[in-house]
Coordinates of C-alpha atoms in Angstrom, one line a residue:
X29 CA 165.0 92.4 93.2
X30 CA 162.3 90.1 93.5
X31 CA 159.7 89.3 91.5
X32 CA 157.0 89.0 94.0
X33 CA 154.6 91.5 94.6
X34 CA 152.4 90.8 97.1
X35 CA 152.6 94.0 99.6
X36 CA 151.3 96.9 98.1
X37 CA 150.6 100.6 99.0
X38 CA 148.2 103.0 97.4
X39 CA 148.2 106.6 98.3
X40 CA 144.6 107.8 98.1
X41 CA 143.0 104.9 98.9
X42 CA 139.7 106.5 100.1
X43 CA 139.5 108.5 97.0
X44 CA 137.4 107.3 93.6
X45 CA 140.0 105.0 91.8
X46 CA 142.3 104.0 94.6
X47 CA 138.8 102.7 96.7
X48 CA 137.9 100.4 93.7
X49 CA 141.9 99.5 93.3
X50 CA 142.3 98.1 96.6
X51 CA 139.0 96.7 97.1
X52 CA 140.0 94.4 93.4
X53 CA 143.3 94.0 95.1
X54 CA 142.1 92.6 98.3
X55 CA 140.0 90.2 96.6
X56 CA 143.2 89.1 94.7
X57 CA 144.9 87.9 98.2
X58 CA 147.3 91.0 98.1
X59 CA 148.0 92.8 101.5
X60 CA 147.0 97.0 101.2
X61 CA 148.3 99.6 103.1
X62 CA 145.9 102.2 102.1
X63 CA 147.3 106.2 102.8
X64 CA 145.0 109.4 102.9
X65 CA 144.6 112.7 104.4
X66 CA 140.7 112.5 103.9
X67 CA 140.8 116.2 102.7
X68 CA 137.6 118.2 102.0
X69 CA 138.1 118.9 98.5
X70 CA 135.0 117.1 98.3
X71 CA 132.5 115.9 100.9
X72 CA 134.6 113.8 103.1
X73 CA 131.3 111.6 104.5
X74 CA 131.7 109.9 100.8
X75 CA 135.6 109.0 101.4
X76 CA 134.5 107.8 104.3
X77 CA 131.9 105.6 103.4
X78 CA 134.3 104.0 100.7
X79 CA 137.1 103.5 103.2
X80 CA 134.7 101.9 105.7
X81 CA 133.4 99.0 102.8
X82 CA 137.7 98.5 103.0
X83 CA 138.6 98.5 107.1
X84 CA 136.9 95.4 107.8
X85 CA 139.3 93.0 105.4
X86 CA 141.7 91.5 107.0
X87 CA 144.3 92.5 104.2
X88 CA 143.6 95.8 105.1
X89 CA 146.0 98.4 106.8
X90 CA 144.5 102.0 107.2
X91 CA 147.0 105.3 107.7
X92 CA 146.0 108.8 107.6
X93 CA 148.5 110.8 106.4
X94 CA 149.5 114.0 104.4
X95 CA 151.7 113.0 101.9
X96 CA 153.4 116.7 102.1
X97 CA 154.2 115.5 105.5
X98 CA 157.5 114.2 104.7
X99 CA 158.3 113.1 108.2
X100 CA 155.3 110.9 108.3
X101 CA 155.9 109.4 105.1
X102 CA 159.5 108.7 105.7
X103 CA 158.2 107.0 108.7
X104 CA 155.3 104.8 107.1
X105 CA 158.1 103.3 104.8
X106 CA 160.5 102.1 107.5
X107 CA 157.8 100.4 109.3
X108 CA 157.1 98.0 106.5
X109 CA 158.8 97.2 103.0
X110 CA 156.6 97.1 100.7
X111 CA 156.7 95.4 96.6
X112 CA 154.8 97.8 94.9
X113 CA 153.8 101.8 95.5
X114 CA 150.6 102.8 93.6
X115 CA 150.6 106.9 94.0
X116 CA 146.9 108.1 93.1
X117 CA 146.9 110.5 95.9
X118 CA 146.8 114.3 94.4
X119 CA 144.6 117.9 94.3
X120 CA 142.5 116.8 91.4
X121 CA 140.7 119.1 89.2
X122 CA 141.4 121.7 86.4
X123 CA 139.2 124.4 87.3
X124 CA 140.3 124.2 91.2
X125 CA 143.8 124.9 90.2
X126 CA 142.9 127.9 89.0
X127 CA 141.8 129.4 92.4
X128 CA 143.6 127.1 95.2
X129 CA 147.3 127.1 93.0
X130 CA 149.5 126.1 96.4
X131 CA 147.2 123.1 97.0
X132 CA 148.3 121.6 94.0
X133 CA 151.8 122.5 95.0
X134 CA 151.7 121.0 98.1
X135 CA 149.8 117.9 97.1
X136 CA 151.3 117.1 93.6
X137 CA 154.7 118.4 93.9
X138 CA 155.8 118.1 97.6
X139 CA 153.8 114.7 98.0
X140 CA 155.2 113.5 95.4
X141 CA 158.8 113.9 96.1
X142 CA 158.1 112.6 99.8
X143 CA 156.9 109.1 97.5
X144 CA 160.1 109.1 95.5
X145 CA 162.1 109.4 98.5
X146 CA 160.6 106.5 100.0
X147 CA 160.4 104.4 97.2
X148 CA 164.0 104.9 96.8
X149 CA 165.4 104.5 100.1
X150 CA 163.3 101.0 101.0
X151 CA 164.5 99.5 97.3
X152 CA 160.6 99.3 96.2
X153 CA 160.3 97.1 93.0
X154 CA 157.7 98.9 91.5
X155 CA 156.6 102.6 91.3
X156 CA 153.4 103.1 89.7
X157 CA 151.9 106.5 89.7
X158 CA 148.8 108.5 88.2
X159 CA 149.4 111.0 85.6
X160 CA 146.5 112.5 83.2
X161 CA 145.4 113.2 79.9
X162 CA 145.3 117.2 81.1
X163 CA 148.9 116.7 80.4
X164 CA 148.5 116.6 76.7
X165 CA 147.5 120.1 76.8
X166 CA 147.3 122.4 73.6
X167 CA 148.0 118.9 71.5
X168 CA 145.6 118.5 68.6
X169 CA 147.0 115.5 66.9
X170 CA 144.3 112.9 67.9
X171 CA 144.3 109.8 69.2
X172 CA 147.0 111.3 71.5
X173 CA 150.0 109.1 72.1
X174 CA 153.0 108.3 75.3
X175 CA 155.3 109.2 72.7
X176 CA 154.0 112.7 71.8
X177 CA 155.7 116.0 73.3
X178 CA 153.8 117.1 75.9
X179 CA 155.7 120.8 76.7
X180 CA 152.5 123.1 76.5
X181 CA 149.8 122.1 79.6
X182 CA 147.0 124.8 80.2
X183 CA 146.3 124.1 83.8
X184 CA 148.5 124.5 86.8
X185 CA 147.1 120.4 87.6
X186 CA 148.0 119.4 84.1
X187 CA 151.7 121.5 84.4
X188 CA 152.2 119.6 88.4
X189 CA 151.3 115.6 86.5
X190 CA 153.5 116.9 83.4
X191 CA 156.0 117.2 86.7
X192 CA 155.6 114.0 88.3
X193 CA 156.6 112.6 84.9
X194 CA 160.0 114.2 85.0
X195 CA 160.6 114.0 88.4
X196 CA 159.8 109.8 88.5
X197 CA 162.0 109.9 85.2
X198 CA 164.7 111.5 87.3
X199 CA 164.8 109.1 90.2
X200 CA 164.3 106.0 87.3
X201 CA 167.6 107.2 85.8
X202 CA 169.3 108.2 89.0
X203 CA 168.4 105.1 91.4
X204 CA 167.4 102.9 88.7
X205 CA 163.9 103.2 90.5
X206 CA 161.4 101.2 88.0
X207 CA 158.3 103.6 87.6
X208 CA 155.3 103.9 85.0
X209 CA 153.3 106.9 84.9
X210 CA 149.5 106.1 83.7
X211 CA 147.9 108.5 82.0
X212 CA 144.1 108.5 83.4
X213 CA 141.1 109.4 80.6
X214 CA 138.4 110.9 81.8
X215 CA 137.6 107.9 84.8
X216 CA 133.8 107.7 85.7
X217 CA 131.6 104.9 87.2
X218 CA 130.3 104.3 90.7
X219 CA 131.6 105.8 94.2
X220 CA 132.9 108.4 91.3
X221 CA 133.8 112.1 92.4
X222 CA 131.3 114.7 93.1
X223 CA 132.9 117.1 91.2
X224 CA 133.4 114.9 87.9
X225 CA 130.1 115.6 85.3
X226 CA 128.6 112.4 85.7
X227 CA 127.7 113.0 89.0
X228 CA 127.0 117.1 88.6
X229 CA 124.7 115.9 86.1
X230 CA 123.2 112.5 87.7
X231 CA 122.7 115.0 90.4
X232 CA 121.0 118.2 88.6
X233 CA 118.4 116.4 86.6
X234 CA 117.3 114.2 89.5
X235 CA 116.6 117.0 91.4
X236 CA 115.5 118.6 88.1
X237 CA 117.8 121.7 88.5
X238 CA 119.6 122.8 85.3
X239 CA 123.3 121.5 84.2
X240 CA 125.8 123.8 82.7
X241 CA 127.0 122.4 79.4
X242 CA 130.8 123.9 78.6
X243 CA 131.7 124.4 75.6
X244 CA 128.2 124.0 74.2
X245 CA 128.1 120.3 74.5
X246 CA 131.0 120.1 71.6
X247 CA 133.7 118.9 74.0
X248 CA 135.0 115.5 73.2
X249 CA 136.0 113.3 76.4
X250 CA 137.3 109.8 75.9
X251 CA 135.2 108.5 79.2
X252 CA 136.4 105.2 80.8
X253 CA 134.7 103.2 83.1
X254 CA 136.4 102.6 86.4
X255 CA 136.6 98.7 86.6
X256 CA 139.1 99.2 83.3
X257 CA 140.9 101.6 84.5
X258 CA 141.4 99.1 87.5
X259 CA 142.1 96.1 85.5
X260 CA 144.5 97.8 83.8
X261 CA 146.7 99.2 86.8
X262 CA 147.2 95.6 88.1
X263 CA 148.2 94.6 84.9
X264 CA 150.6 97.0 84.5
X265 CA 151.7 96.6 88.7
X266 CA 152.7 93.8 87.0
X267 CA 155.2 94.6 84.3
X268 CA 157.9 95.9 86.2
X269 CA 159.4 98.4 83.2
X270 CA 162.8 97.6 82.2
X271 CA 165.2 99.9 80.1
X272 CA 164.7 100.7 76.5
X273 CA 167.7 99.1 74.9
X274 CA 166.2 100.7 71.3
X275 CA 165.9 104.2 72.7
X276 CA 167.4 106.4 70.4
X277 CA 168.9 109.6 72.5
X278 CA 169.0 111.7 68.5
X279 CA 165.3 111.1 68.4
X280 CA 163.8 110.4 72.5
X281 CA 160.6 109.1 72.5
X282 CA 159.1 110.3 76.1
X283 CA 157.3 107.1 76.7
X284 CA 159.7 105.1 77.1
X285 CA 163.7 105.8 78.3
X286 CA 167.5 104.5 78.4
X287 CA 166.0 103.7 82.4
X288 CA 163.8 101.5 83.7
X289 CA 160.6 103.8 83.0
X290 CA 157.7 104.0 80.9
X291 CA 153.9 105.9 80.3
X292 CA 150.9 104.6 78.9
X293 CA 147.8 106.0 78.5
X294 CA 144.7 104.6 79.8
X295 CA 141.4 105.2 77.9
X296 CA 138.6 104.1 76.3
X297 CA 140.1 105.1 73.0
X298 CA 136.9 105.7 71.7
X299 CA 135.6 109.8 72.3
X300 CA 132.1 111.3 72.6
X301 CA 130.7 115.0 72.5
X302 CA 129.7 116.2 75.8
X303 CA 126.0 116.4 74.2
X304 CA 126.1 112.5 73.6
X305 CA 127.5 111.7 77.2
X306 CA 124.3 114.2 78.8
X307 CA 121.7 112.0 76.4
X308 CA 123.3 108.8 77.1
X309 CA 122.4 109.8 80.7
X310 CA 119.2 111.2 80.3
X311 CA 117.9 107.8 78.5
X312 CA 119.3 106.2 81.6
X313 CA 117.4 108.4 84.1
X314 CA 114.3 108.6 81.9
X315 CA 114.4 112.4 82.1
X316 CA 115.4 115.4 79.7
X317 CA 118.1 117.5 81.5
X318 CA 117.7 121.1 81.8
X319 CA 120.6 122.6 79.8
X320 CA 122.4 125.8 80.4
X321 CA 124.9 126.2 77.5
X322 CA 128.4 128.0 78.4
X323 CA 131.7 128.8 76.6
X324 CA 134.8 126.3 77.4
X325 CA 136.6 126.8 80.6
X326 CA 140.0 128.2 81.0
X327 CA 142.5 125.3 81.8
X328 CA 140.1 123.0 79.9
X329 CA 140.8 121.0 76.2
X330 CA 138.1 120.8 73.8
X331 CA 139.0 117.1 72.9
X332 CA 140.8 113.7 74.5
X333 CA 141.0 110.9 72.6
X334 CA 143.6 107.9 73.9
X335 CA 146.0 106.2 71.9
X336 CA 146.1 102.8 73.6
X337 CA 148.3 100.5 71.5
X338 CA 151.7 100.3 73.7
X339 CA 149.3 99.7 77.0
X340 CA 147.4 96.5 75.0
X341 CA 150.5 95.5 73.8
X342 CA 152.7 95.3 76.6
X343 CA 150.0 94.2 78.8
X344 CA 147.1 92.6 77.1
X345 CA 144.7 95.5 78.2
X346 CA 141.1 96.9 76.5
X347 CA 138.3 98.7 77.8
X348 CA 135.1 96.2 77.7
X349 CA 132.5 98.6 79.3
X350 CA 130.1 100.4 76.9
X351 CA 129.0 103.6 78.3
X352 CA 125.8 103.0 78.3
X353 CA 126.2 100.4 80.8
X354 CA 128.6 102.0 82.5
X355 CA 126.5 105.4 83.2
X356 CA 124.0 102.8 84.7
X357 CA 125.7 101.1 86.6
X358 CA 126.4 104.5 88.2
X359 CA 123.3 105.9 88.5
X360 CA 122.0 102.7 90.0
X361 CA 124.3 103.4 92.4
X362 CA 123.7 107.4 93.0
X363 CA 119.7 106.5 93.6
X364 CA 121.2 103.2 96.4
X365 CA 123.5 105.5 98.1
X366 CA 122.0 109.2 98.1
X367 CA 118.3 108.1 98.2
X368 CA 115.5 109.0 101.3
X369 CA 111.9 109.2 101.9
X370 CA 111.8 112.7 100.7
X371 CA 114.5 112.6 97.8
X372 CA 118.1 112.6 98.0
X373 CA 120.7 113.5 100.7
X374 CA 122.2 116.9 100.3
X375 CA 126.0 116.7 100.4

């Protein structure tokens, strides 16, 4: 294999991280082929809007495609080889799961094994794919680690990423595919989802509508601000994972593997209350939110927190971006895009 990488494909491109990864990527001088169905989990006028700042580089190659469509996929990958496969398309969300189950199936499961497929059939250097913190489930031992058990999910989404896990695992060992799962923390910042709270919130108080607070504002979320979450992809794109000639089959650390395989988590490894995230907003705004307090949510955790060690040491990786700048930066945003004469644009 080569060590090159200079062709790269991200499934979900006009979604909330892979928009920001191939716009970073682009200005690095690497050539995108950007894949999405444009779905309308959410309003699709916003995916839209991302993949149009994207069409016009050069470096730029668009496809709309299912990823469940395995004849489509199969296709995209003997029309070009490409160095690196960055998989970030899926059915997000915890609560969704628990009313639109087969979406998850189709997206997460089936598009997932179309990717593998590919990946091993055009001898692809590098799989790098999106997992979550979800998967850590009904774990309580904080900060949680890559190398802790994660057998107990409470969400269909967090049981279909524990599955992309074992399933890139499998084609690691089985076609020495090199792959490295990334656990994602809670990612926020501009062009962000409108389903995450950041925007539910931005959203409410602006239009000075109440916001429902789960769990009572106790939650703890480790939030991290999207440009880390993008520096730290590309530098794990990078570090093509090798195997684990330590790896100790009597005591099997998941993180790692006797194949060329490995998770990390990415986070800000430094966990707020839910009640700290809303006032860090409401400073930023300038107005007091109107709070509805609820019980937690089935499929949700009351706490993340990520252990980051083996990502800054393999890699070199931190989070820089305080939250307070972070949520600004973001709402600064929000007001630019969503503004008009009379308020903001319904979506």
């Amino acid at each position: 294999m080569s060590n090159k990488l200079n062709k790269i494909m991200i499934t979900g491109a006009a979604g909330f991280i892979g928009f920001h990864l191939a716009k970073k990527l682009l200005q690095k001088g690497f050539r995108v082929t950007g894949i999405d169905n444009l779905n309308d989990y959410y309003d699709v006028r916003l995916k839209k809007a991302r993949l149009n700042l994207l069409l016009p580089e050069k470096n730029f190659n668009f496809k709309k495609i299912d990823m469940a469509d395995n004849r489509q996929i199969a296709e995209t990958f003997k029309q070009e080889t490409y160095d690196v496969v960055i998989n970030l398309a899926a059915q997000a969300g915890v609560r969704y799961s628990l009313t639109n189950p087969h979406s998850y199936v189709n997206s997460n499961l089936a598009g997932f094994i179309n990717i593998l497929e590919g990946c091993r059939h055009c001898r692809v250097q590098h799989l790098v794919f999106a997992s979550s913190s979800s998967v850590y489930g009904a774990n309580t031992k904080m900060p949680f680690s890559a190398s802790h058990n994660t057998d107990h999910p409470v969400s269909l989404y967090a049981a279909t990423k524990k599955a992309n896990e074992l399933m890139a695992h499998s084609y690691s060992h089985l076609y020495r595919l090199p792959c490295t799962g990334l656990r994602f923390f809670t990612v926020y910042g501009p062009w962000g989802r409108p389903d995450m709270a950041l925007f539910l919130f931005t959203k409410a108080i602006l239009e000075k509508k109440p916001i429902k607070v789960f769990n009572y504002g106790k939650m703890r979320r480790d939030f991290t601000y999207i440009d880390d979450i993008v520096e730290g992809v590309i530098r794990v794109m990078k570090k093509i994972p090798e195997k684990n000639k330590k790896w100790d089959s009597n005591a099997p650390d998941p993180s790692s593997s006797f194949a060329p395989y490995r998770l990390y988590n990415i986070g800000n490894n430094n966990p707020i209350t839910l009640s700290e995230f809303i006032k860090t907003i409401e400073d930023a705004i300038g107005i007091k939110a109107k709070k509805e307090f609820i019980e937690i949510q089935d499929g949700d955790v009351p706490a993340t927190y990520a252990d980051i060690d083996s990502l800054i040491k393999e890699t070199g990786f931190s989070p820089k971006t305080l939250l307070k700048d972070g949520i600004k930066n973001f709402i600064t945003w929000y007001k630019s895009y969503y503004k008009t004469e009379n308020g903001y644009k319904k979506f």
